[in-house]
mmCIF file with all atom_site columns, C-alpha atoms in Angstrom:
data_model
loop_
_atom_site.group_PDB
_atom_site.id
_atom_site.type_symbol
_atom_site.label_atom_id
_atom_site.label_alt_id
_atom_site.label_comp_id
_atom_site.label_asym_id
_atom_site.label_entity_id
_atom_site.label_seq_id
_atom_site.pdbx_PDB_ins_code
_atom_site.Cartn_x
_atom_site.Cartn_y
_atom_site.Cartn_z
_atom_site.occupancy
_atom_site.B_iso_or_equiv
_atom_site.pdbx_formal_charge
_atom_site.auth_seq_id
_atom_site.auth_comp_id
_atom_site.auth_asym_id
_atom_site.auth_atom_id
_atom_site.pdbx_PDB_model_num
ATOM 1   C CA . MET A 1 1   ? -0.034  0.104  0.042  1.00 33.00 ? 3   MET A CA 1
ATOM 2   C CA . THR A 1 2   ? 1.523   3.129  -0.741 1.00 34.00 ? 4   THR A CA 1
ATOM 3   C CA . THR A 1 3   ? 1.280   6.216  2.245  1.00 36.00 ? 5   THR A CA 1
ATOM 4   C CA . SER A 1 4   ? 0.037   9.720  1.873  1.00 34.00 ? 6   SER A CA 1
ATOM 5   C CA . ARG A 1 5   ? -0.641  12.697 4.239  1.00 34.00 ? 7   ARG A CA 1
ATOM 6   C CA . PHE A 1 6   ? -4.529  11.790 3.769  1.00 31.00 ? 8   PHE A CA 1
ATOM 7   C CA . GLY A 1 7   ? -6.856  8.696  3.540  1.00 36.00 ? 9   GLY A CA 1
ATOM 8   C CA . SER A 1 8   ? -5.449  5.596  5.073  1.00 40.00 ? 10  SER A CA 1
ATOM 9   C CA . SER A 1 9   ? -1.763  6.803  4.617  1.00 42.00 ? 11  SER A CA 1
ATOM 10  C CA . GLU A 1 10  ? -1.741  9.473  7.859  1.00 43.00 ? 12  GLU A CA 1
ATOM 11  C CA . SER A 1 11  ? -1.277  6.740  10.601 1.00 45.00 ? 13  SER A CA 1
ATOM 12  C CA . GLN A 1 12  ? 0.997   4.549  7.826  1.00 42.00 ? 14  GLN A CA 1
ATOM 13  C CA . ARG A 1 13  ? 3.348   7.345  7.939  1.00 43.00 ? 15  ARG A CA 1
ATOM 14  C CA . LEU A 1 14  ? 3.209   7.253  11.565 1.00 45.00 ? 16  LEU A CA 1
ATOM 15  C CA . GLY A 1 15  ? 4.167   3.431  11.091 1.00 44.00 ? 17  GLY A CA 1
ATOM 16  C CA . PRO A 1 16  ? 7.589   3.371  8.864  1.00 38.00 ? 18  PRO A CA 1
ATOM 17  C CA . GLN A 1 17  ? 9.177   5.274  12.175 1.00 44.00 ? 19  GLN A CA 1
ATOM 18  C CA . ILE A 1 18  ? 9.058   1.936  13.762 1.00 46.00 ? 20  ILE A CA 1
ATOM 19  C CA . GLU A 1 19  ? 9.718   -0.559 10.688 1.00 47.00 ? 21  GLU A CA 1
ATOM 20  C CA . THR A 1 20  ? 13.457  -0.954 9.698  1.00 43.00 ? 22  THR A CA 1
ATOM 21  C CA . GLU A 1 21  ? 12.134  -0.828 6.014  1.00 52.00 ? 23  GLU A CA 1
ATOM 22  C CA . ARG A 1 22  ? 12.156  2.218  4.192  1.00 63.00 ? 24  ARG A CA 1
ATOM 23  C CA . THR A 1 23  ? 8.944   2.473  1.476  1.00 71.00 ? 25  THR A CA 1
ATOM 24  C CA . ALA A 1 24  ? 8.834   5.588  -0.474 1.00 75.00 ? 26  ALA A CA 1
ATOM 25  C CA . MET A 1 25  ? 5.767   7.726  0.932  1.00 69.00 ? 27  MET A CA 1
ATOM 26  C CA . LYS A 1 26  ? 3.148   8.508  -2.392 1.00 73.00 ? 28  LYS A CA 1
ATOM 27  C CA . ILE A 1 27  ? 1.491   12.118 -1.545 1.00 72.00 ? 29  ILE A CA 1
ATOM 28  C CA . TYR A 1 28  ? -2.389  11.255 -1.861 1.00 70.00 ? 30  TYR A CA 1
ATOM 29  C CA . THR A 1 29  ? -4.282  7.866  -2.915 1.00 70.00 ? 31  THR A CA 1
ATOM 30  C CA . ARG A 1 30  ? -7.864  9.483  -2.667 1.00 65.00 ? 32  ARG A CA 1
ATOM 31  C CA . THR A 1 31  ? -7.852  6.775  -0.443 1.00 61.00 ? 33  THR A CA 1
ATOM 32  C CA . GLY A 1 32  ? -9.987  9.553  2.271  1.00 62.00 ? 34  GLY A CA 1
ATOM 33  C CA . ASP A 1 33  ? -11.718 11.345 -0.231 1.00 57.00 ? 35  ASP A CA 1
ATOM 34  C CA . ALA A 1 34  ? -14.753 10.099 1.626  1.00 54.00 ? 36  ALA A CA 1
ATOM 35  C CA . GLY A 1 35  ? -14.050 11.020 5.428  1.00 67.00 ? 37  GLY A CA 1
ATOM 36  C CA . ILE A 1 36  ? -12.759 7.956  6.838  1.00 63.00 ? 38  ILE A CA 1
ATOM 37  C CA . THR A 1 37  ? -9.086  7.621  7.219  1.00 61.00 ? 39  THR A CA 1
ATOM 38  C CA . GLY A 1 38  ? -7.122  4.586  8.713  1.00 56.00 ? 40  GLY A CA 1
ATOM 39  C CA . LEU A 1 39  ? -5.398  3.750  12.116 1.00 54.00 ? 41  LEU A CA 1
ATOM 40  C CA . TYR A 1 40  ? -2.162  2.337  12.207 1.00 62.00 ? 42  TYR A CA 1
ATOM 41  C CA . GLY A 1 41  ? -2.790  -1.660 11.813 1.00 62.00 ? 43  GLY A CA 1
ATOM 42  C CA . GLY A 1 42  ? -5.817  -0.627 9.068  1.00 55.00 ? 44  GLY A CA 1
ATOM 43  C CA . THR A 1 43  ? -8.475  0.094  10.914 1.00 70.00 ? 45  THR A CA 1
ATOM 44  C CA . ARG A 1 44  ? -10.632 2.506  9.067  1.00 64.00 ? 46  ARG A CA 1
ATOM 45  C CA . VAL A 1 45  ? -12.541 5.195  11.379 1.00 57.00 ? 47  VAL A CA 1
ATOM 46  C CA . LEU A 1 46  ? -13.648 8.765  10.238 1.00 52.00 ? 48  LEU A CA 1
ATOM 47  C CA . LYS A 1 47  ? -11.607 11.597 10.385 1.00 63.00 ? 49  LYS A CA 1
ATOM 48  C CA . ASP A 1 48  ? -13.221 13.506 13.093 1.00 63.00 ? 50  ASP A CA 1
ATOM 49  C CA . ASP A 1 49  ? -12.969 10.518 15.316 1.00 75.00 ? 51  ASP A CA 1
ATOM 50  C CA . ARG A 1 50  ? -11.550 11.395 18.978 1.00 83.00 ? 52  ARG A CA 1
ATOM 51  C CA . ARG A 1 51  ? -8.080  9.023  18.188 1.00 85.00 ? 53  ARG A CA 1
ATOM 52  C CA . ILE A 1 52  ? -7.683  11.491 14.640 1.00 85.00 ? 54  ILE A CA 1
ATOM 53  C CA . GLU A 1 53  ? -8.287  14.410 16.881 1.00 90.00 ? 55  GLU A CA 1
ATOM 54  C CA . ALA A 1 54  ? -5.471  13.387 19.430 1.00 93.00 ? 56  ALA A CA 1
ATOM 55  C CA . TYR A 1 55  ? -2.819  12.734 17.370 1.00 89.00 ? 57  TYR A CA 1
ATOM 56  C CA . GLY A 1 56  ? -3.860  15.296 14.885 1.00 93.00 ? 58  GLY A CA 1
ATOM 57  C CA . THR A 1 57  ? -3.749  17.724 17.728 1.00 97.00 ? 59  THR A CA 1
ATOM 58  C CA . VAL A 1 58  ? -0.357  16.666 18.511 1.00 97.00 ? 60  VAL A CA 1
ATOM 59  C CA . ASP A 1 59  ? 0.958   16.978 15.153 1.00 95.00 ? 61  ASP A CA 1
ATOM 60  C CA . GLU A 1 60  ? -0.278  20.118 15.720 1.00 97.00 ? 62  GLU A CA 1
ATOM 61  C CA . LEU A 1 61  ? 1.791   20.481 18.731 1.00 98.00 ? 63  LEU A CA 1
ATOM 62  C CA . ASN A 1 62  ? 4.741   19.436 16.602 1.00 98.00 ? 64  ASN A CA 1
ATOM 63  C CA . ALA A 1 63  ? 4.644   22.210 13.957 1.00 97.00 ? 65  ALA A CA 1
ATOM 64  C CA . ALA A 1 64  ? 4.177   25.211 16.532 1.00 97.00 ? 66  ALA A CA 1
ATOM 65  C CA . LEU A 1 65  ? 8.000   23.781 18.197 1.00 96.00 ? 67  LEU A CA 1
ATOM 66  C CA . GLY A 1 66  ? 9.181   23.985 14.834 1.00 95.00 ? 68  GLY A CA 1
ATOM 67  C CA . CYS A 1 67  ? 8.306   27.130 14.221 1.00 93.00 ? 69  CYS A CA 1
ATOM 68  C CA . VAL A 1 68  ? 9.478   28.010 17.630 1.00 93.00 ? 70  VAL A CA 1
ATOM 69  C CA . ARG A 1 69  ? 12.814  26.587 16.628 1.00 91.00 ? 71  ARG A CA 1
ATOM 70  C CA . SER A 1 70  ? 12.789  28.056 12.896 1.00 88.00 ? 72  SER A CA 1
ATOM 71  C CA . ALA A 1 71  ? 12.938  31.332 14.919 1.00 75.00 ? 73  ALA A CA 1
ATOM 72  C CA . GLY A 1 72  ? 16.515  30.961 15.728 1.00 72.00 ? 74  GLY A CA 1
ATOM 73  C CA . ALA A 1 73  ? 16.239  33.249 18.895 1.00 62.00 ? 75  ALA A CA 1
ATOM 74  C CA . VAL A 1 74  ? 15.433  30.193 21.458 1.00 69.00 ? 76  VAL A CA 1
ATOM 75  C CA . GLU A 1 75  ? 19.458  29.309 21.397 1.00 63.00 ? 77  GLU A CA 1
ATOM 76  C CA . GLY A 1 76  ? 20.596  32.842 22.209 1.00 66.00 ? 78  GLY A CA 1
ATOM 77  C CA . TYR A 1 77  ? 18.633  31.935 26.068 1.00 74.00 ? 79  TYR A CA 1
ATOM 78  C CA . GLU A 1 78  ? 20.863  29.053 26.369 1.00 74.00 ? 80  GLU A CA 1
ATOM 79  C CA . SER A 1 79  ? 22.998  27.221 24.141 1.00 76.00 ? 81  SER A CA 1
ATOM 80  C CA . GLY A 1 80  ? 21.601  23.004 24.011 1.00 85.00 ? 82  GLY A CA 1
ATOM 81  C CA . ILE A 1 81  ? 17.816  24.685 23.850 1.00 89.00 ? 83  ILE A CA 1
ATOM 82  C CA . ASP A 1 82  ? 17.081  24.031 20.072 1.00 90.00 ? 84  ASP A CA 1
ATOM 83  C CA . GLU A 1 83  ? 18.369  20.517 20.545 1.00 92.00 ? 85  GLU A CA 1
ATOM 84  C CA . LYS A 1 84  ? 16.269  20.009 23.570 1.00 94.00 ? 86  LYS A CA 1
ATOM 85  C CA . ILE A 1 85  ? 13.112  20.925 21.348 1.00 95.00 ? 87  ILE A CA 1
ATOM 86  C CA . GLU A 1 86  ? 14.464  18.464 18.583 1.00 96.00 ? 88  GLU A CA 1
ATOM 87  C CA . GLN A 1 87  ? 14.119  15.865 21.137 1.00 97.00 ? 89  GLN A CA 1
ATOM 88  C CA . ILE A 1 88  ? 10.997  16.442 22.188 1.00 98.00 ? 90  ILE A CA 1
ATOM 89  C CA . GLN A 1 89  ? 9.822   16.936 18.462 1.00 98.00 ? 91  GLN A CA 1
ATOM 90  C CA . HIS A 1 90  ? 10.765  12.945 18.198 1.00 97.00 ? 92  HIS A CA 1
ATOM 91  C CA . GLU A 1 91  ? 9.011   12.274 21.186 1.00 98.00 ? 93  GLU A CA 1
ATOM 92  C CA . LEU A 1 92  ? 5.916   14.068 20.026 1.00 98.00 ? 94  LEU A CA 1
ATOM 93  C CA . PHE A 1 93  ? 5.737   11.843 16.472 1.00 96.00 ? 95  PHE A CA 1
ATOM 94  C CA . SER A 1 94  ? 6.603   8.852  18.482 1.00 96.00 ? 96  SER A CA 1
ATOM 95  C CA . ILE A 1 95  ? 3.460   10.004 20.935 1.00 96.00 ? 97  ILE A CA 1
ATOM 96  C CA . GLY A 1 96  ? 1.617   10.152 17.542 1.00 92.00 ? 98  GLY A CA 1
ATOM 97  C CA . ALA A 1 97  ? 2.486   6.608  16.796 1.00 91.00 ? 99  ALA A CA 1
ATOM 98  C CA . GLU A 1 98  ? 0.701   5.634  19.412 1.00 92.00 ? 100 GLU A CA 1
ATOM 99  C CA . LEU A 1 99  ? -2.206  7.241  19.718 1.00 92.00 ? 101 LEU A CA 1
ATOM 100 C CA . ALA A 1 100 ? -2.822  6.190  15.926 1.00 87.00 ? 102 ALA A CA 1
ATOM 101 C CA . SER A 1 101 ? -2.570  2.725  16.894 1.00 84.00 ? 103 SER A CA 1
ATOM 102 C CA . PRO A 1 102 ? -5.739  0.675  18.742 1.00 79.00 ? 104 PRO A CA 1
ATOM 103 C CA . ASP A 1 103 ? -3.182  -1.734 20.335 1.00 79.00 ? 105 ASP A CA 1
ATOM 104 C CA . PRO A 1 104 ? 0.085   -0.140 21.055 1.00 80.00 ? 106 PRO A CA 1
ATOM 105 C CA . GLU A 1 105 ? 1.275   -2.941 22.894 1.00 81.00 ? 107 GLU A CA 1
ATOM 106 C CA . LYS A 1 106 ? 1.154   -5.301 19.111 1.00 82.00 ? 108 LYS A CA 1
ATOM 107 C CA . ALA A 1 107 ? 1.743   -2.429 17.339 1.00 81.00 ? 109 ALA A CA 1
ATOM 108 C CA . SER A 1 108 ? 4.929   -1.811 19.468 1.00 85.00 ? 110 SER A CA 1
ATOM 109 C CA . THR A 1 109 ? 4.747   1.973  19.392 1.00 83.00 ? 111 THR A CA 1
ATOM 110 C CA . ARG A 1 110 ? 4.386   2.751  23.190 1.00 89.00 ? 112 ARG A CA 1
ATOM 111 C CA . LEU A 1 111 ? 7.883   4.566  23.138 1.00 92.00 ? 113 LEU A CA 1
ATOM 112 C CA . VAL A 1 112 ? 7.466   7.409  25.684 1.00 94.00 ? 114 VAL A CA 1
ATOM 113 C CA . ASN A 1 113 ? 7.772   6.741  29.351 1.00 95.00 ? 115 ASN A CA 1
ATOM 114 C CA . GLU A 1 114 ? 8.282   7.718  32.653 1.00 97.00 ? 116 GLU A CA 1
ATOM 115 C CA . ALA A 1 115 ? 12.068  8.512  32.000 1.00 97.00 ? 117 ALA A CA 1
ATOM 116 C CA . HIS A 1 116 ? 10.994  10.989 29.532 1.00 98.00 ? 118 HIS A CA 1
ATOM 117 C CA . VAL A 1 117 ? 8.743   12.451 32.057 1.00 98.00 ? 119 VAL A CA 1
ATOM 118 C CA . GLY A 1 118 ? 11.515  12.884 34.394 1.00 98.00 ? 120 GLY A CA 1
ATOM 119 C CA . ARG A 1 119 ? 13.928  14.193 32.300 1.00 98.00 ? 121 ARG A CA 1
ATOM 120 C CA . LEU A 1 120 ? 10.895  16.965 31.417 1.00 98.00 ? 122 LEU A CA 1
ATOM 121 C CA . GLU A 1 121 ? 10.992  17.610 35.051 1.00 98.00 ? 123 GLU A CA 1
ATOM 122 C CA . LYS A 1 122 ? 14.843  18.340 35.876 1.00 98.00 ? 124 LYS A CA 1
ATOM 123 C CA . TRP A 1 123 ? 14.698  20.668 32.771 1.00 97.00 ? 125 TRP A CA 1
ATOM 124 C CA . ILE A 1 124 ? 11.693  22.317 34.010 1.00 97.00 ? 126 ILE A CA 1
ATOM 125 C CA . ASP A 1 125 ? 13.376  22.658 37.488 1.00 97.00 ? 127 ASP A CA 1
ATOM 126 C CA . HIS A 1 126 ? 16.863  23.915 35.847 1.00 95.00 ? 128 HIS A CA 1
ATOM 127 C CA . TYR A 1 127 ? 15.380  26.658 33.832 1.00 94.00 ? 129 TYR A CA 1
ATOM 128 C CA . GLU A 1 128 ? 12.819  28.001 36.986 1.00 95.00 ? 130 GLU A CA 1
ATOM 129 C CA . ASP A 1 129 ? 15.701  28.171 38.887 1.00 95.00 ? 131 ASP A CA 1
ATOM 130 C CA . GLN A 1 130 ? 17.319  31.366 37.291 1.00 92.00 ? 132 GLN A CA 1
ATOM 131 C CA . LEU A 1 131 ? 13.640  33.408 37.171 1.00 94.00 ? 133 LEU A CA 1
ATOM 132 C CA . GLU A 1 132 ? 12.284  35.205 39.698 1.00 91.00 ? 134 GLU A CA 1
ATOM 133 C CA . PRO A 1 133 ? 9.489   33.244 41.352 1.00 92.00 ? 135 PRO A CA 1
ATOM 134 C CA . LEU A 1 134 ? 6.510   33.844 39.973 1.00 90.00 ? 136 LEU A CA 1
ATOM 135 C CA . LYS A 1 135 ? 3.972   35.482 42.088 1.00 90.00 ? 137 LYS A CA 1
ATOM 136 C CA . GLN A 1 136 ? 0.982   36.661 39.761 1.00 91.00 ? 138 GLN A CA 1
ATOM 137 C CA . PHE A 1 137 ? -0.570  35.416 36.381 1.00 95.00 ? 139 PHE A CA 1
ATOM 138 C CA . ILE A 1 138 ? 0.729   36.716 33.262 1.00 92.00 ? 140 ILE A CA 1
ATOM 139 C CA . LEU A 1 139 ? -0.187  38.167 29.866 1.00 95.00 ? 141 LEU A CA 1
ATOM 140 C CA . PRO A 1 140 ? 1.424   35.776 26.944 1.00 96.00 ? 142 PRO A CA 1
ATOM 141 C CA . GLY A 1 141 ? 3.608   37.734 24.699 1.00 95.00 ? 143 GLY A CA 1
ATOM 142 C CA . GLY A 1 142 ? 6.742   39.303 24.817 1.00 93.00 ? 144 GLY A CA 1
ATOM 143 C CA . THR A 1 143 ? 9.388   38.869 22.153 1.00 91.00 ? 145 THR A CA 1
ATOM 144 C CA . ASN A 1 144 ? 8.629   36.748 18.998 1.00 90.00 ? 146 ASN A CA 1
ATOM 145 C CA . THR A 1 145 ? 10.065  33.738 20.124 1.00 91.00 ? 147 THR A CA 1
ATOM 146 C CA . ALA A 1 146 ? 8.530   33.649 23.852 1.00 93.00 ? 148 ALA A CA 1
ATOM 147 C CA . SER A 1 147 ? 4.904   34.497 22.195 1.00 94.00 ? 149 SER A CA 1
ATOM 148 C CA . MET A 1 148 ? 5.555   31.431 19.778 1.00 94.00 ? 150 MET A CA 1
ATOM 149 C CA . LEU A 1 149 ? 6.186   29.596 23.537 1.00 95.00 ? 151 LEU A CA 1
ATOM 150 C CA . HIS A 1 150 ? 3.342   30.807 24.739 1.00 97.00 ? 152 HIS A CA 1
ATOM 151 C CA . LEU A 1 151 ? 1.078   29.604 21.510 1.00 97.00 ? 153 LEU A CA 1
ATOM 152 C CA . ALA A 1 152 ? 2.825   26.333 21.524 1.00 97.00 ? 154 ALA A CA 1
ATOM 153 C CA . ARG A 1 153 ? 1.729   25.983 25.228 1.00 98.00 ? 155 ARG A CA 1
ATOM 154 C CA . ALA A 1 154 ? -2.017  26.643 24.338 1.00 98.00 ? 156 ALA A CA 1
ATOM 155 C CA . VAL A 1 155 ? -2.132  24.028 21.819 1.00 98.00 ? 157 VAL A CA 1
ATOM 156 C CA . CYS A 1 156 ? -0.129  21.138 24.305 1.00 98.00 ? 158 CYS A CA 1
ATOM 157 C CA . ARG A 1 157 ? -2.690  22.130 26.844 1.00 98.00 ? 159 ARG A CA 1
ATOM 158 C CA . ARG A 1 158 ? -5.169  21.683 23.966 1.00 98.00 ? 160 ARG A CA 1
ATOM 159 C CA . ALA A 1 159 ? -3.272  18.221 22.891 1.00 98.00 ? 161 ALA A CA 1
ATOM 160 C CA . GLU A 1 160 ? -3.507  17.030 26.594 1.00 97.00 ? 162 GLU A CA 1
ATOM 161 C CA . ARG A 1 161 ? -7.462  17.859 27.080 1.00 97.00 ? 163 ARG A CA 1
ATOM 162 C CA . ARG A 1 162 ? -7.742  15.731 23.271 1.00 96.00 ? 164 ARG A CA 1
ATOM 163 C CA . VAL A 1 163 ? -5.560  12.879 24.683 1.00 96.00 ? 165 VAL A CA 1
ATOM 164 C CA . ILE A 1 164 ? -7.908  12.395 27.753 1.00 95.00 ? 166 ILE A CA 1
ATOM 165 C CA . THR A 1 165 ? -11.063 13.234 26.032 1.00 94.00 ? 167 THR A CA 1
ATOM 166 C CA . LEU A 1 166 ? -10.227 9.768  24.326 1.00 91.00 ? 168 LEU A CA 1
ATOM 167 C CA . TYR A 1 167 ? -8.991  8.163  26.861 1.00 90.00 ? 169 TYR A CA 1
ATOM 168 C CA . ALA A 1 168 ? -12.417 8.429  28.622 1.00 89.00 ? 170 ALA A CA 1
ATOM 169 C CA . GLN A 1 169 ? -13.253 6.353  26.083 1.00 82.00 ? 171 GLN A CA 1
ATOM 170 C CA . GLU A 1 170 ? -14.481 2.647  26.843 1.00 70.00 ? 172 GLU A CA 1
ATOM 171 C CA . GLY A 1 171 ? -12.077 -0.102 25.369 1.00 76.00 ? 173 GLY A CA 1
ATOM 172 C CA . VAL A 1 172 ? -9.276  3.010  24.358 1.00 82.00 ? 174 VAL A CA 1
ATOM 173 C CA . GLN A 1 173 ? -5.621  1.581  25.559 1.00 84.00 ? 175 GLN A CA 1
ATOM 174 C CA . ILE A 1 174 ? -3.367  4.850  25.686 1.00 85.00 ? 176 ILE A CA 1
ATOM 175 C CA . SER A 1 175 ? -0.566  4.903  28.542 1.00 90.00 ? 177 SER A CA 1
ATOM 176 C CA . ASP A 1 176 ? -1.148  7.388  31.573 1.00 92.00 ? 178 ASP A CA 1
ATOM 177 C CA . VAL A 1 177 ? 2.160   8.264  30.557 1.00 96.00 ? 179 VAL A CA 1
ATOM 178 C CA . ILE A 1 178 ? 0.842   10.614 27.255 1.00 97.00 ? 180 ILE A CA 1
ATOM 179 C CA . VAL A 1 179 ? -1.145  12.801 29.509 1.00 96.00 ? 181 VAL A CA 1
ATOM 180 C CA . VAL A 1 180 ? 1.649   13.196 32.284 1.00 97.00 ? 182 VAL A CA 1
ATOM 181 C CA . TYR A 1 181 ? 4.723   13.974 29.618 1.00 98.00 ? 183 TYR A CA 1
ATOM 182 C CA . LEU A 1 182 ? 2.174   16.672 27.577 1.00 98.00 ? 184 LEU A CA 1
ATOM 183 C CA . ASN A 1 183 ? 1.024   18.397 31.088 1.00 98.00 ? 185 ASN A CA 1
ATOM 184 C CA . ARG A 1 184 ? 4.860   18.634 32.388 1.00 98.00 ? 186 ARG A CA 1
ATOM 185 C CA . LEU A 1 185 ? 5.554   19.502 28.393 1.00 98.00 ? 187 LEU A CA 1
ATOM 186 C CA . SER A 1 186 ? 3.406   22.828 28.569 1.00 98.00 ? 188 SER A CA 1
ATOM 187 C CA . ASP A 1 187 ? 4.807   24.058 32.295 1.00 98.00 ? 189 ASP A CA 1
ATOM 188 C CA . LEU A 1 188 ? 8.141   23.417 30.385 1.00 98.00 ? 190 LEU A CA 1
ATOM 189 C CA . LEU A 1 189 ? 7.137   25.513 27.418 1.00 97.00 ? 191 LEU A CA 1
ATOM 190 C CA . PHE A 1 190 ? 5.731   28.616 29.944 1.00 97.00 ? 192 PHE A CA 1
ATOM 191 C CA . VAL A 1 191 ? 9.225   28.150 31.629 1.00 96.00 ? 193 VAL A CA 1
ATOM 192 C CA . LEU A 1 192 ? 11.137  28.491 28.145 1.00 95.00 ? 194 LEU A CA 1
ATOM 193 C CA . SER A 1 193 ? 8.844   31.721 27.323 1.00 95.00 ? 195 SER A CA 1
ATOM 194 C CA . ARG A 1 194 ? 9.301   33.356 30.446 1.00 95.00 ? 196 ARG A CA 1
ATOM 195 C CA . GLY A 1 195 ? 13.039  32.552 30.245 1.00 93.00 ? 197 GLY A CA 1
ATOM 196 C CA . VAL A 1 196 ? 13.532  33.631 26.802 1.00 92.00 ? 198 VAL A CA 1
ATOM 197 C CA . ASN A 1 197 ? 11.810  37.068 27.860 1.00 93.00 ? 199 ASN A CA 1
ATOM 198 C CA . SER A 1 198 ? 14.151  37.596 30.613 1.00 92.00 ? 200 SER A CA 1
ATOM 199 C CA . GLN A 1 199 ? 16.910  37.177 28.817 1.00 89.00 ? 201 GLN A CA 1
ATOM 200 C CA . ALA A 1 200 ? 16.144  39.442 25.941 1.00 89.00 ? 202 ALA A CA 1
ATOM 201 C CA . GLY A 1 201 ? 15.339  41.797 28.962 1.00 92.00 ? 203 GLY A CA 1
ATOM 202 C CA . VAL A 1 202 ? 11.697  41.920 28.627 1.00 92.00 ? 204 VAL A CA 1
ATOM 203 C CA . PRO A 1 203 ? 9.653   41.901 31.985 1.00 92.00 ? 205 PRO A CA 1
ATOM 204 C CA . ASP A 1 204 ? 6.604   39.534 32.715 1.00 91.00 ? 206 ASP A CA 1
ATOM 205 C CA . VAL A 1 205 ? 3.278   41.390 32.037 1.00 91.00 ? 207 VAL A CA 1
ATOM 206 C CA . ALA A 1 206 ? 1.194   40.937 34.994 1.00 91.00 ? 208 ALA A CA 1
ATOM 207 C CA . TRP A 1 207 ? -2.961  40.409 34.282 1.00 94.00 ? 209 TRP A CA 1
ATOM 208 C CA . LYS A 1 208 ? -4.861  43.167 35.929 1.00 93.00 ? 210 LYS A CA 1
ATOM 209 C CA . ARG A 1 209 ? -8.198  42.629 36.562 1.00 90.00 ? 211 ARG A CA 1
ATOM 210 C CA . PRO A 1 210 ? -10.797 44.686 34.612 1.00 92.00 ? 212 PRO A CA 1
ATOM 211 C CA . GLU A 1 211 ? -12.117 47.955 36.342 1.00 88.00 ? 213 GLU A CA 1
#
């Protein structure tokens, strides 16, 4: 079967990362023109299925992080951050593979675990220690890179909500780690947005109650 961005191919694009065999991917196959797509393993579902919403939003988050990296300024905050975000992108792609698999154990797509969550927590602690303690709500914004980090954070929160919705569906097999990972990632993106602004000399803007 050829693979494509749409139709049954979307989940097939997630699958080859697990396999060693590499095949050419066709961009379109017309198999999804009726609004139905395929999960990893062949099951066909509507494109607005909860599972598609979940891994589609994770894909959107991954794209948002690509925009953050393209800005380049994040590397000026501290050396190595760009590599960290790239590592996170690989992990999000792996999370997408698990979400696209009705049976992750059988498909061997359960790749993100507690160790990845622990590493995110270490990064959060490291970057937060460099900032003034947060005592009030702040508005998203500041530098271009910080604003994109805030946007990625908001998409991450939505991805978390979509995964929780899927998780609540009877019979769905999803690792608890995915929800925790996305939760910690949104915290990391928030801390990084503050750090980028701080490095640029842009202060946090405190939320003000409307008069």
